[in-house]
Amino acid sequence: MNNNFSDSEWASTNPVLLGPNDYETPYPAPRIPPPIEVSSLPGHVVAVPRPKSSPSTFGPNVEDLLFPENPFRLKSDEYMSPMSSMASLQTSKASSTSYYGGDFGLLPTTMSPIRSGPVPIAPDPIGLRQMNALKRMREEEDYSDFNQKRRKRAPSQTGPIELNEEEQLLLKLKEEENLPWKDIAVRFQTELGKSYQVPALQMRFKRLRERMRTWTETDVQALEQAYDYWEKFQFDIIAAKMLDFGASERWPAKYCARKWEEIHPGRVPFATQSNFLQDPWDTERYSPVDSQTLSNASVTDFVILEYLADIGGRVSHTKFGRKADGTPFVVELGANWVQGLGTPPGPENPIWTLAKKYNLTNSYSDYDSIETFNETGTVDFTSLLDEYEDAYATVEQNAGYILTQNLQDRSARAGLSLAGWKPGRNAAAQAVDWWEFDFEYSVPPEQSSQEFAVVNYNTTYYQWSNENNFVLDERGFNTFIKGEAGTFLRDEDPRLLLNTIVANISYDDSGVTIHNEDGSCVRADYAICTFSLGVLQSDTITFEPELPSWKQIGIETFSMGAYTKIFLQFPPDQIFWNTSYQFFLYADPKERGYYPIFQSLDAEGFLPSSGIIFVTVVQSQSYVVESQDDQISSPCQPWAYGSYSNWPPGTTLEMHQNLRANVGRLYFAGEATSAQYFGFLHGAWVEGRAVGEKIAGLINRSNQTEEVHYENLHGTTLEEEYNITNGFILESTFLTYGFESG
């Protein structure tokens, strides 16, 4: 269960209400002067004077970063190379004006024919196992011509390691007695007096099994044979894959080999071993934002246009309340959690890596630390949480079948109902339903895709871990964004234009012109639009010419959620809640989602003795709250128009690719364009970096290539469409670093 503290989860204080945007008036038509060309020298942009970054805005510079040839370790049936993914933070279900707040990255001049992306995880372990079995069968058939006696891999043998008491008990209960995970959790409580969540035990078992694995002689032989196969047929693989990347016809392997040697003399057509061994999410090598990626690729002639007075977009904070010494607390208006940290030896969420790098103060959110209420007072209905989780296991499995068998997607509500979870008019069940689903996605199950809700959850929590850490750093969550910006922006850098409101975007075959509300404009060879989905849907910014119909349909098909946090502070002698709990779930007898979840910050590890508690509402309740007379500010002003994006039922990957794809020299990025991590902060990180790499490639290599889009859409997503071309790659070999099924 996770708080999608999306890039735009909005908070409140005093009660300051921060939530969905209620501004609908478009900007007045700007006066458009002659365009100002971005010269070959950095920072040559003329505009009306505006605040610049202060000397304290950015952190210290660091060494230039490097890029491996295959940073995302792409893999498909034809192209076999290691893959990795990213992690999420409960901090980031959101997107915003730009990864680090910039509305636009404007670039001078022309990477790979497709955008690089993370390796996602399919929704259901059972579905994945089924898919992998079919895949192995196909591979064995293909390989039979090469080696009729291909060896099957034997199970890895365990190595001699020392096990503590808990590890011995875990192996005994799972491997010898084969108990269900819930029973294992009970045995840990009764035999050792230790209380563990099921996911925590699953992760621990996964890590333990990984520690105990050793390479057998059979494994080594299989590796050698697999490499021999790849080495012999590498250009057959490449020739087949060229069709996915836009080749007009199938080229024979020998012609591909000759052409490769012609254009890349002496260069092997695959990433080196050192590339494979590098962490693809190493934040010392990769930028979390498009502009830093450009800078790392020696592209320095760019401009960042930022609507707000500070960088960070929907990662923003404010002062609130008062400490004992009279100074204010700091609370986050938007993103608030790091969602999915990482599980050794698997990959780590890049936002978590950055949070550690900049020593962000954070604390674990324990979703089992919850007390339940109704209109009469404390009432224990936590058993319903287990009922929901049992039904969700079926929802997850069925989502895997939808994905792997090309079935029609449906709403998450339909999936839950088919699995036996029907809250009906039961207020307690409705509260649990809201806590388990709306709290994560900011919308009810009726408005969400079953397939992609599960994909979205699993690619973060199964890949990394189910831990969610609440950020409460007095410097603000955006400290890591400022720190990274400091690696490529100087103090008062003229390439960063704060308080700059974009009004019109004109694009043609030679470049993009950005017209701002203050009358200034910027001309560049390329532009990266990181507006939120809500802004794109609001029509507050005009495009000339109008965006093509396939792009407009893609934009309008997806939805923007509203997520509002209301912060309250009480004097120490008036704290009325049990501070030993982190969460308080309320079941309203009349309305589902009526002030349903309160979270106490007056607890150890958070802000003890602060008297601070906050309540979260979403969607319709968010709009009701923000329309009240005592509203102080709205989080989703015209620069956001919502909190974070959501994937509607029955919407295909093709439709999402139309939302994601470029229009000529105008590119798009943000959490909403991530097929796996939409709504998460790390989704914006992935997409911003990928587009930055693409633009850098276009500029440095003069390789003009369109991203794929679809004029004619299918009603379902074909299995072969889950690929990097559409921002999605299926790979299950590291499916459960965060969870172990069974």
XYZ file of C-alpha atoms in Angstrom:
742
model
C 0.000 0.000 0.000
C 1.737 3.104 -0.835
C 1.341 6.748 -0.841
C 2.007 7.892 -4.299
C 3.354 11.054 -3.098
C 3.595 11.991 -6.625
C 5.556 14.819 -7.876
C 2.518 16.659 -6.950
C 1.100 15.342 -3.822
C 0.026 18.532 -2.282
C 0.050 19.380 1.319
C -1.540 21.910 3.481
C -0.686 23.902 6.509
C -2.578 25.740 9.084
C -4.701 24.163 7.358
C -2.956 25.186 4.151
C -4.759 23.232 1.456
C -2.764 22.051 -1.481
C -4.368 19.934 -4.134
C -5.802 19.891 -7.626
C -5.869 23.063 -9.599
C -8.977 25.134 -9.955
C -7.547 27.694 -12.345
C -9.129 27.471 -15.764
C -8.526 30.870 -17.306
C -5.963 30.637 -20.100
C -3.135 33.088 -20.360
C -3.740 36.180 -22.472
C -2.240 36.024 -25.925
C 1.372 37.172 -25.623
C 2.975 39.869 -27.678
C 5.330 37.905 -29.930
C 8.541 39.723 -30.866
C 11.020 38.459 -33.446
C 12.630 35.215 -32.216
C 15.999 35.288 -30.540
C 18.366 32.632 -31.834
C 20.304 30.491 -29.366
C 23.882 30.933 -30.517
C 26.622 28.375 -30.360
C 27.793 29.979 -27.132
C 25.967 28.898 -23.969
C 23.545 31.227 -22.297
C 22.903 33.583 -25.199
C 19.254 34.184 -24.502
C 17.726 37.623 -24.342
C 14.679 38.080 -22.169
C 13.043 40.459 -19.771
C 15.067 40.588 -16.527
C 14.045 37.914 -14.081
C 15.417 36.409 -10.881
C 18.458 34.226 -11.316
C 19.684 31.446 -9.101
C 21.471 32.587 -5.989
C 24.978 31.423 -5.025
C 23.430 29.102 -2.488
C 21.089 27.466 -4.960
C 23.435 24.810 -6.241
C 25.724 22.319 -4.632
C 29.377 21.680 -5.401
C 30.516 20.507 -8.824
C 31.471 16.878 -9.349
C 33.501 15.013 -11.934
C 32.130 14.669 -15.438
C 29.967 11.596 -15.820
C 30.487 8.790 -18.336
C 27.982 6.824 -20.379
C 28.196 3.114 -21.266
C 27.170 2.053 -24.743
C 24.168 0.063 -23.536
C 23.025 1.841 -20.382
C 19.662 0.140 -20.129
C 20.870 -3.410 -20.832
C 18.121 -3.977 -23.343
C 16.979 -7.487 -24.007
C 14.488 -9.176 -26.289
C 14.142 -12.544 -27.964
C 16.601 -11.403 -30.603
C 18.944 -9.170 -28.630
C 20.345 -10.886 -25.588
C 22.139 -8.713 -23.133
C 21.814 -8.175 -19.384
C 19.137 -5.827 -18.152
C 18.404 -3.823 -15.078
C 15.777 -1.459 -13.856
C 15.172 1.364 -11.531
C 13.547 1.777 -8.252
C 10.817 4.052 -7.101
C 10.247 6.088 -4.115
C 7.089 6.646 -2.292
C 8.128 10.113 -2.984
C 7.281 10.308 -6.465
C 4.015 9.486 -7.930
C 4.043 12.586 -9.972
C 5.499 14.520 -12.752
C 5.687 18.161 -13.278
C 7.136 20.997 -15.161
C 10.480 19.345 -15.624
C 12.489 16.920 -13.739
C 14.149 19.560 -11.768
C 11.526 22.130 -12.325
C 12.384 23.307 -15.800
C 9.374 23.683 -18.028
C 11.483 23.398 -21.116
C 14.952 22.335 -22.108
C 15.919 24.153 -25.287
C 18.709 22.604 -27.248
C 20.785 23.651 -30.193
C 20.975 21.068 -32.834
C 20.825 16.044 -34.083
C 21.204 8.699 -30.909
C 19.545 5.886 -31.246
C 16.439 5.389 -33.347
C 14.444 4.793 -30.189
C 14.388 6.184 -26.705
C 16.218 4.195 -24.086
C 14.157 3.119 -21.120
C 14.157 0.979 -18.004
C 13.478 -2.707 -17.876
C 9.964 -3.216 -16.561
C 8.503 -6.188 -14.799
C 5.341 -7.921 -15.891
C 2.406 -7.874 -13.504
C 2.234 -11.426 -12.324
C 4.907 -13.958 -11.383
C 2.775 -16.834 -12.624
C 2.179 -15.108 -15.945
C 5.875 -14.377 -16.208
C 6.872 -17.941 -15.553
C 4.442 -19.069 -18.214
C 5.802 -16.528 -20.667
C 9.396 -17.477 -19.917
C 8.650 -21.155 -20.432
C 7.353 -20.387 -23.922
C 10.332 -18.153 -24.561
C 12.785 -20.855 -23.506
C 11.024 -23.326 -25.787
C 11.438 -20.965 -28.729
C 15.081 -20.353 -27.896
C 15.767 -24.068 -27.614
C 14.178 -24.664 -31.025
C 16.309 -21.915 -32.569
C 19.433 -23.208 -30.884
C 18.872 -26.815 -31.896
C 20.370 -26.164 -35.310
C 23.492 -24.849 -33.619
C 23.836 -27.547 -30.987
C 21.486 -30.512 -30.903
C 22.733 -31.438 -27.444
C 22.259 -28.152 -25.662
C 22.627 -28.639 -21.948
C 19.841 -27.670 -19.629
C 20.907 -25.566 -16.711
C 21.043 -27.433 -13.441
C 19.773 -25.780 -10.279
C 22.403 -23.696 -8.565
C 23.973 -25.382 -5.596
C 24.134 -23.672 -2.263
C 27.457 -22.556 -0.877
C 28.659 -22.877 2.706
C 27.521 -19.780 4.555
C 26.793 -19.135 8.203
C 23.109 -18.709 9.006
C 21.731 -16.967 12.059
C 18.719 -18.223 14.002
C 16.169 -16.275 11.985
C 17.650 -17.360 8.651
C 17.673 -21.001 9.720
C 14.031 -20.769 10.763
C 13.084 -19.043 7.518
C 14.702 -21.744 5.376
C 13.170 -24.496 7.511
C 9.634 -23.106 7.295
C 9.757 -22.300 3.596
C 11.926 -25.020 2.080
C 11.341 -27.957 4.420
C 7.790 -27.374 5.610
C 6.690 -25.309 2.568
C 4.355 -23.161 4.656
C 2.364 -20.243 3.232
C 3.936 -16.865 3.924
C 1.212 -15.805 6.343
C 1.829 -18.939 8.433
C 5.567 -18.254 8.370
C 4.951 -14.772 9.750
C 2.879 -16.289 12.570
C 5.635 -18.818 13.383
C 8.217 -16.044 13.588
C 5.969 -14.323 16.117
C 5.301 -17.421 18.216
C 8.789 -18.979 18.100
C 11.055 -15.937 18.110
C 8.765 -13.157 19.268
C 9.571 -11.234 16.088
C 6.873 -9.473 14.062
C 7.588 -9.272 10.337
C 5.419 -8.272 7.400
C 5.005 -10.965 4.755
C 6.766 -8.862 2.074
C 9.701 -8.343 4.430
C 10.047 -12.092 4.921
C 9.748 -12.650 1.176
C 12.497 -10.151 0.458
C 14.689 -11.655 3.152
C 14.210 -15.130 1.707
C 15.068 -13.825 -1.756
C 18.272 -12.203 -0.511
C 19.193 -15.326 1.448
C 18.770 -17.568 -1.584
C 20.900 -15.204 -3.643
C 23.661 -15.338 -1.013
C 23.582 -19.114 -1.089
C 23.827 -19.446 -4.857
C 27.103 -20.578 -6.430
C 28.157 -21.190 -10.004
C 28.225 -24.895 -10.843
C 30.301 -26.443 -13.598
C 27.090 -26.907 -15.565
C 26.260 -23.215 -15.158
C 29.668 -22.216 -16.461
C 29.355 -24.574 -19.418
C 25.915 -23.151 -20.206
C 27.352 -19.642 -20.114
C 30.138 -20.620 -22.486
C 27.705 -22.264 -24.911
C 25.290 -19.352 -24.778
C 28.092 -16.958 -25.592
C 29.258 -19.146 -28.472
C 25.721 -19.102 -29.824
C 25.475 -15.350 -29.576
C 28.907 -14.834 -31.109
C 28.010 -17.031 -34.096
C 24.566 -15.536 -34.719
C 24.985 -11.962 -33.510
C 24.275 -10.374 -36.873
C 21.275 -12.628 -37.455
C 19.935 -11.239 -34.189
C 20.768 -7.684 -35.214
C 19.211 -8.107 -38.659
C 15.946 -9.315 -37.155
C 15.853 -6.491 -34.624
C 16.398 -3.822 -37.287
C 12.790 -4.306 -38.391
C 11.570 -3.280 -34.923
C 13.649 -0.136 -35.204
C 12.180 0.984 -38.497
C 14.160 -0.789 -41.226
C 12.096 -0.959 -44.405
C 13.119 -4.533 -45.213
C 14.938 -7.526 -43.735
C 18.666 -7.315 -44.458
C 20.768 -10.502 -44.617
C 23.128 -10.894 -41.671
C 26.265 -10.788 -43.825
C 25.267 -7.425 -45.312
C 24.611 -6.070 -41.822
C 28.065 -7.223 -40.723
C 29.722 -5.557 -43.706
C 27.848 -2.303 -43.215
C 28.656 -2.234 -39.518
C 32.358 -2.630 -40.210
C 32.103 0.096 -42.835
C 30.545 2.683 -40.540
C 32.241 1.517 -37.296
C 35.645 0.071 -38.223
C 36.961 -2.239 -35.534
C 34.051 -1.601 -33.168
C 32.274 -4.662 -31.787
C 28.477 -4.237 -32.182
C 27.622 -4.778 -28.552
C 28.339 -3.297 -25.151
C 31.569 -4.480 -23.582
C 31.786 -6.604 -20.485
C 32.594 -3.540 -18.437
C 29.370 -1.969 -19.684
C 27.393 -4.947 -18.476
C 28.992 -4.838 -15.075
C 28.149 -1.193 -14.541
C 25.025 -0.254 -12.651
C 22.710 1.283 -15.270
C 21.134 3.472 -12.609
C 24.429 4.691 -11.197
C 23.682 8.319 -10.418
C 27.374 9.115 -10.613
C 27.156 8.207 -14.288
C 23.671 9.291 -15.230
C 21.700 12.434 -14.805
C 18.279 12.482 -13.204
C 17.238 15.235 -15.565
C 17.432 15.920 -19.250
C 19.633 19.021 -19.029
C 22.296 17.316 -16.940
C 22.317 14.428 -19.388
C 23.006 16.911 -22.148
C 25.770 18.542 -20.149
C 27.360 15.169 -19.472
C 27.330 14.536 -23.221
C 29.223 17.801 -23.773
C 26.123 19.664 -24.920
C 26.305 22.947 -23.026
C 24.282 25.267 -25.261
C 20.875 24.786 -23.650
C 18.340 26.849 -21.730
C 15.963 25.778 -18.956
C 12.685 27.685 -18.651
C 11.095 27.293 -15.206
C 7.650 28.569 -14.263
C 8.442 28.781 -10.538
C 11.005 30.745 -8.572
C 12.960 27.604 -7.708
C 13.827 24.349 -9.423
C 12.101 21.096 -8.530
C 8.645 21.394 -10.052
C 6.224 19.320 -8.021
C 9.015 18.492 -5.581
C 8.576 21.554 -3.398
C 8.203 22.440 0.256
C 7.048 25.218 2.555
C 7.405 26.394 6.126
C 4.638 25.338 8.455
C 3.691 25.626 12.102
C 6.112 26.406 14.866
C 8.689 24.534 16.909
C 9.269 25.067 20.613
C 11.989 27.585 19.797
C 9.643 29.542 17.559
C 11.189 28.493 14.236
C 8.941 26.826 11.623
C 8.848 23.228 10.509
C 9.296 22.313 6.851
C 6.656 20.184 5.120
C 6.547 18.911 1.560
C 3.879 20.282 -0.740
C 4.414 17.631 -3.375
C 6.518 14.488 -3.456
C 7.024 13.188 0.073
C 8.267 9.592 -0.067
C 11.052 7.575 -1.596
C 9.043 4.647 -2.934
C 10.810 1.310 -3.296
C 14.393 1.590 -2.070
C 16.301 -1.465 -3.232
C 17.143 -5.012 -2.192
C 20.728 -6.291 -2.473
C 21.964 -7.776 -4.727
C 19.330 -6.281 -7.001
C 19.123 -2.773 -8.453
C 18.465 0.314 -6.363
C 15.965 3.091 -6.913
C 17.979 6.019 -8.324
C 16.014 8.472 -6.193
C 17.029 6.489 -3.116
C 20.625 6.583 -4.320
C 20.396 10.359 -4.634
C 18.607 10.701 -1.290
C 21.542 8.924 0.360
C 24.062 10.938 -1.618
C 22.649 14.205 -0.248
C 21.893 12.804 3.233
C 18.184 13.544 3.101
C 16.489 13.015 6.445
C 13.870 10.293 6.029
C 12.004 7.675 8.029
C 10.347 4.358 7.202
C 6.574 4.474 6.786
C 5.159 1.394 8.489
C 1.800 0.709 6.866
C 1.082 -1.989 9.430
C 1.142 0.690 12.118
C -2.500 1.594 11.578
C -5.523 2.084 13.831
C -9.047 1.937 12.395
C -12.122 4.032 13.245
C -15.702 4.697 12.285
C -18.196 7.339 13.403
C -18.478 5.697 16.857
C -14.766 5.676 17.585
C -12.066 3.009 17.501
C -13.240 -0.133 15.709
C -10.878 -2.861 14.585
C -11.533 -3.858 10.982
C -7.917 -4.597 10.044
C -8.890 -8.174 9.104
C -10.377 -6.661 5.957
C -6.867 -5.665 4.911
C -5.968 -9.351 4.648
C -9.124 -10.035 2.645
C -8.202 -7.331 0.185
C -4.638 -8.610 -0.141
C -5.923 -12.133 -0.865
C -8.133 -10.781 -3.654
C -5.330 -8.604 -4.988
C -3.127 -11.666 -5.446
C -5.709 -12.926 -7.936
C -5.938 -9.504 -9.581
C -2.188 -9.540 -10.037
C -2.162 -13.032 -11.516
C -4.959 -12.179 -13.943
C -3.131 -9.014 -14.986
C -0.250 -11.243 -15.979
C -2.569 -13.285 -18.176
C -3.952 -10.124 -19.768
C -0.436 -8.991 -20.608
C 1.010 -12.263 -21.867
C -2.065 -13.623 -23.679
C -3.165 -10.438 -25.480
C -6.464 -10.234 -23.576
C -8.698 -7.209 -23.255
C -7.755 -4.986 -20.329
C -10.441 -4.003 -17.821
C -10.818 -1.720 -14.853
C -9.092 -2.544 -11.595
C -12.562 -2.534 -10.034
C -13.702 -5.287 -12.388
C -10.545 -7.226 -11.574
C -11.121 -6.896 -7.836
C -14.772 -7.865 -8.139
C -13.915 -10.950 -10.177
C -11.408 -11.853 -7.456
C -14.140 -11.681 -4.818
C -13.463 -8.244 -3.336
C -16.777 -6.367 -3.352
C -16.940 -3.672 -0.668
C -20.472 -2.657 -1.632
C -22.000 -0.379 0.995
C -19.819 -1.722 3.791
C -18.159 1.462 5.098
C -15.211 -0.381 6.621
C -14.562 -2.294 3.385
C -14.837 0.965 1.429
C -12.224 2.551 3.700
C -9.879 -0.408 3.170
C -10.546 -0.212 -0.564
C -9.561 3.470 -0.563
C -6.464 2.860 1.576
C -5.230 0.021 -0.607
C -5.924 1.610 -3.986
C -6.826 5.318 -4.044
C -4.064 6.205 -1.605
C -1.598 4.805 -4.129
C -3.065 5.879 -7.467
C -5.068 8.986 -6.385
C -8.111 7.630 -8.261
C -10.591 4.813 -7.509
C -10.264 1.350 -9.089
C -13.086 2.143 -11.514
C -10.841 4.678 -13.252
C -7.662 2.576 -13.436
C -6.411 -0.154 -15.722
C -6.069 -3.549 -14.052
C -3.106 -4.516 -16.203
C -1.098 -1.324 -15.951
C -1.954 -0.616 -12.313
C -0.246 -3.921 -11.535
C 2.610 -3.213 -13.953
C 3.071 0.183 -12.323
C 3.177 -1.304 -8.828
C 5.377 -4.297 -9.619
C 8.008 -2.472 -11.631
C 8.746 -0.397 -8.560
C 8.090 -2.591 -5.545
C 8.886 -6.021 -6.948
C 11.991 -4.740 -8.657
C 13.420 -2.794 -5.746
C 11.606 -3.294 -2.452
C 8.306 -2.554 -0.766
C 9.846 0.010 1.568
C 8.600 3.587 1.490
C 10.554 6.235 3.334
C 8.987 9.534 4.280
C 11.253 12.534 3.629
C 11.261 15.249 6.272
C 14.468 17.110 5.600
C 14.525 20.731 6.716
C 16.338 21.642 3.498
C 13.471 20.211 1.473
C 13.168 17.107 -0.674
C 14.361 19.055 -3.718
C 17.820 19.317 -2.128
C 18.979 16.396 -4.266
C 17.677 18.123 -7.398
C 19.548 21.312 -6.548
C 22.640 19.299 -5.785
C 22.553 17.542 -9.140
C 21.836 20.819 -10.910
C 24.946 22.204 -9.266
C 27.029 19.715 -11.222
C 26.324 21.455 -14.521
C 24.904 24.917 -13.710
C 26.965 27.765 -12.336
C 25.819 30.204 -9.693
C 23.399 32.638 -11.309
C 23.722 30.685 -14.526
C 22.027 32.580 -17.392
C 20.912 29.250 -18.865
C 18.373 28.889 -16.033
C 15.410 31.244 -16.464
C 13.196 31.163 -13.377
C 9.712 32.697 -13.138
C 9.318 32.196 -16.874
C 5.814 31.309 -18.079
C 5.561 29.648 -21.478
C 2.555 30.746 -23.523
C 3.109 29.428 -27.048
C 5.281 26.818 -28.743
C 5.925 27.024 -32.457
C 7.802 24.250 -34.203
C 8.897 23.427 -37.730
C 11.479 21.327 -39.548
C 14.311 23.652 -38.560
C 13.663 24.130 -34.846
C 11.353 25.251 -32.041
C 10.442 28.735 -30.847
C 9.156 29.292 -27.316
C 7.093 32.438 -26.714
C 6.799 33.474 -23.072
C 4.096 35.403 -21.292
C 6.461 38.295 -20.554
C 6.986 38.876 -24.281
C 10.374 37.198 -24.541
C 11.053 34.220 -26.745
C 13.741 31.622 -27.315
C 14.646 29.793 -30.523
C 16.409 26.419 -30.424
C 17.106 23.456 -32.653
C 15.296 21.080 -30.283
C 13.008 21.429 -27.277
C 12.037 19.008 -24.493
C 8.562 19.682 -23.130
C 8.200 18.481 -19.551
C 4.820 20.009 -18.813
C 2.609 17.843 -16.648
C -0.178 15.921 -18.327
C -2.599 18.316 -16.660
C -0.981 21.322 -18.332
C -1.015 19.618 -21.728
C -4.737 18.919 -21.274
C -5.575 22.433 -20.072
C -5.013 24.312 -23.345
C -3.279 27.113 -21.451
C -0.354 26.725 -23.836
C -0.919 26.860 -27.575
C 1.027 25.015 -30.231
C 1.691 26.228 -33.750
C 0.903 24.285 -35.783
C -1.610 22.378 -33.669
C -0.351 19.060 -32.415
C -1.358 16.222 -34.757
C -4.551 14.368 -33.916
C -2.734 11.192 -32.823
C -0.808 13.266 -30.265
C -3.870 15.123 -29.021
C -5.796 11.874 -28.575
C -2.892 10.382 -26.645
C -2.788 13.410 -24.341
C -6.534 13.476 -23.717
C -6.884 9.717 -23.160
C -4.802 9.560 -19.997
C -5.928 11.116 -16.733
C -4.441 13.362 -14.079
C -5.090 12.530 -10.444
C -5.603 14.972 -7.596
C -3.931 14.289 -4.242
C -4.278 16.770 -1.383
C -2.520 16.783 1.983
C -3.861 18.961 4.797
C -1.368 19.605 7.604
C -2.577 20.443 11.115
C -0.645 21.310 14.268
C -1.939 21.027 17.826
C -0.407 22.247 21.090
C 1.452 19.495 22.991
C -1.270 19.312 25.651
C -4.013 18.886 23.028
C -2.692 15.859 21.120
C -5.707 13.563 21.051
C -4.404 10.627 19.001
C -2.320 7.608 19.958
C 1.184 8.609 18.824
C 2.339 4.984 18.864
C 0.536 4.556 15.524
C 1.616 6.135 12.248
C -1.711 5.901 10.398
C -5.385 6.236 11.306
C -7.997 4.927 8.856
C -11.527 6.310 9.107
C -14.597 4.596 7.644
C -17.219 7.235 6.994
C -20.782 5.832 7.058
C -22.017 8.034 4.214
C -19.199 8.762 1.784
C -16.276 6.703 0.575
C -12.985 8.608 0.814
C -14.249 11.276 3.222
C -11.098 12.356 5.119
C -10.118 8.684 5.264
C -6.473 8.608 6.330
C -4.616 10.646 8.923
C -0.871 10.335 9.384
C 0.893 11.349 12.575
C 4.267 13.056 12.398
C 4.397 13.311 16.170
C 6.361 10.075 16.552
C 9.883 8.817 16.978
C 11.782 8.992 13.735
C 9.549 11.757 12.438
C 8.816 15.000 14.329
C 8.270 13.968 17.963
C 6.465 16.465 20.181
C 5.548 18.501 17.102
C 1.804 18.034 17.430
C 1.594 17.671 13.640
C -0.835 15.361 11.913
C -2.025 15.493 8.324
C -4.972 14.069 6.413
C -4.999 13.021 2.765
C -7.898 13.234 0.315
C -7.981 12.593 -3.433
C -10.006 13.461 -6.524
C -13.498 14.829 -5.753
C -12.703 15.442 -2.089
C -9.551 17.276 -3.139
C -11.596 19.670 -5.247
C -14.137 20.153 -2.453
C -11.410 20.963 0.053
C -9.619 23.379 -2.228
C -12.790 25.244 -3.066
C -13.430 26.170 0.563
C -13.242 29.786 1.634
C -10.351 29.213 4.035
C -8.106 27.917 1.265
C -4.707 29.565 1.399
C -3.086 28.152 -1.700
C -3.632 25.587 -4.420
C -0.821 23.202 -5.316
C -1.833 22.587 -8.882
C -1.782 26.050 -10.248
C -1.505 26.550 -14.013
C 1.965 25.040 -14.010
C 0.674 21.613 -12.900
C -3.136 21.183 -13.092
C -3.124 18.072 -10.954
C -0.876 15.803 -8.966
C 0.234 12.868 -11.083
C -0.952 10.803 -14.032
C -2.983 7.604 -14.146
C -3.556 4.878 -16.765
C -7.286 4.439 -17.597
C -8.878 1.008 -18.208
C -8.598 -0.480 -21.682
C -5.862 1.914 -22.800
C -3.132 0.277 -24.853
C 0.610 0.691 -24.909
C 0.264 2.114 -28.423
C -1.914 4.914 -27.087
C 0.641 5.648 -24.391
C 3.411 5.744 -26.972
C 1.439 8.432 -28.808
C 1.446 10.456 -25.580
C 5.179 9.829 -25.304
C 6.387 10.309 -28.880
C 8.044 13.430 -30.277
C 6.481 15.724 -32.872
C 9.328 16.708 -35.148
C 11.937 18.574 -33.117
C 9.614 18.866 -30.124
C 10.142 16.069 -27.559
C 8.175 15.167 -24.429
C 9.221 13.810 -21.032
C 7.919 13.509 -17.472
C 6.363 10.889 -15.236
C 3.321 10.611 -17.498
C 5.457 9.463 -20.445
C 6.865 6.501 -18.503
C 5.130 3.261 -19.433
C 6.219 1.550 -16.214
C 6.732 4.303 -13.658
C 3.950 6.761 -14.536
C 3.027 8.750 -11.444
C 6.362 8.136 -9.734
C 9.217 10.577 -9.284
C 11.628 8.022 -10.671
C 9.415 7.833 -13.759
C 10.231 11.468 -14.461
C 13.897 10.696 -13.738
C 13.963 7.865 -16.284
C 12.132 9.735 -19.024
C 14.062 12.985 -18.583
C 17.380 11.196 -18.818
C 16.292 9.117 -21.808
C 15.164 12.117 -23.824
C 18.289 14.034 -22.876
C 20.418 11.164 -24.176
C 18.415 11.054 -27.383
C 18.805 14.778 -28.044
C 22.517 14.590 -27.235
C 22.792 11.803 -29.777
C 20.951 13.809 -32.400
C 23.233 16.788 -31.855
C 26.506 14.912 -31.674
C 25.788 12.350 -34.370
C 23.425 14.239 -36.679
C 21.132 11.223 -36.673
C 17.576 12.465 -37.202
C 15.121 9.725 -36.210
C 11.456 9.957 -35.290
C 10.099 8.120 -32.286
C 7.395 5.687 -33.268
C 3.752 6.725 -33.089
C 0.527 5.052 -34.226
C -2.015 6.550 -36.602
C -4.141 3.390 -36.408
C -4.495 1.850 -32.982
C -5.171 -1.746 -31.943
C -7.732 -2.573 -29.254
C -5.246 -4.594 -27.216
C -1.489 -4.588 -26.742
C 0.226 -7.366 -28.656
C 2.965 -9.254 -26.810
C 5.608 -8.143 -29.302
C 4.713 -4.497 -28.629
C 6.066 -4.656 -25.087
C 9.455 -3.434 -26.218
C 11.855 -0.542 -25.941
C 10.375 1.127 -29.008
C 7.201 1.663 -26.984
C 9.088 2.457 -23.795
C 8.543 -1.016 -22.381
C 10.736 -4.142 -22.227
C 9.686 -7.377 -20.619
C 12.365 -9.095 -18.606
C 11.671 -11.387 -15.702
C 15.076 -12.690 -14.741
C 15.201 -10.281 -11.820
C 11.482 -10.112 -11.260
C 11.331 -10.393 -7.516
C 14.146 -8.496 -5.897
C 11.449 -6.776 -3.856
C 9.079 -9.727 -3.373
C 9.279 -13.481 -3.658
C 6.110 -15.130 -4.924
C 4.771 -18.261 -3.386
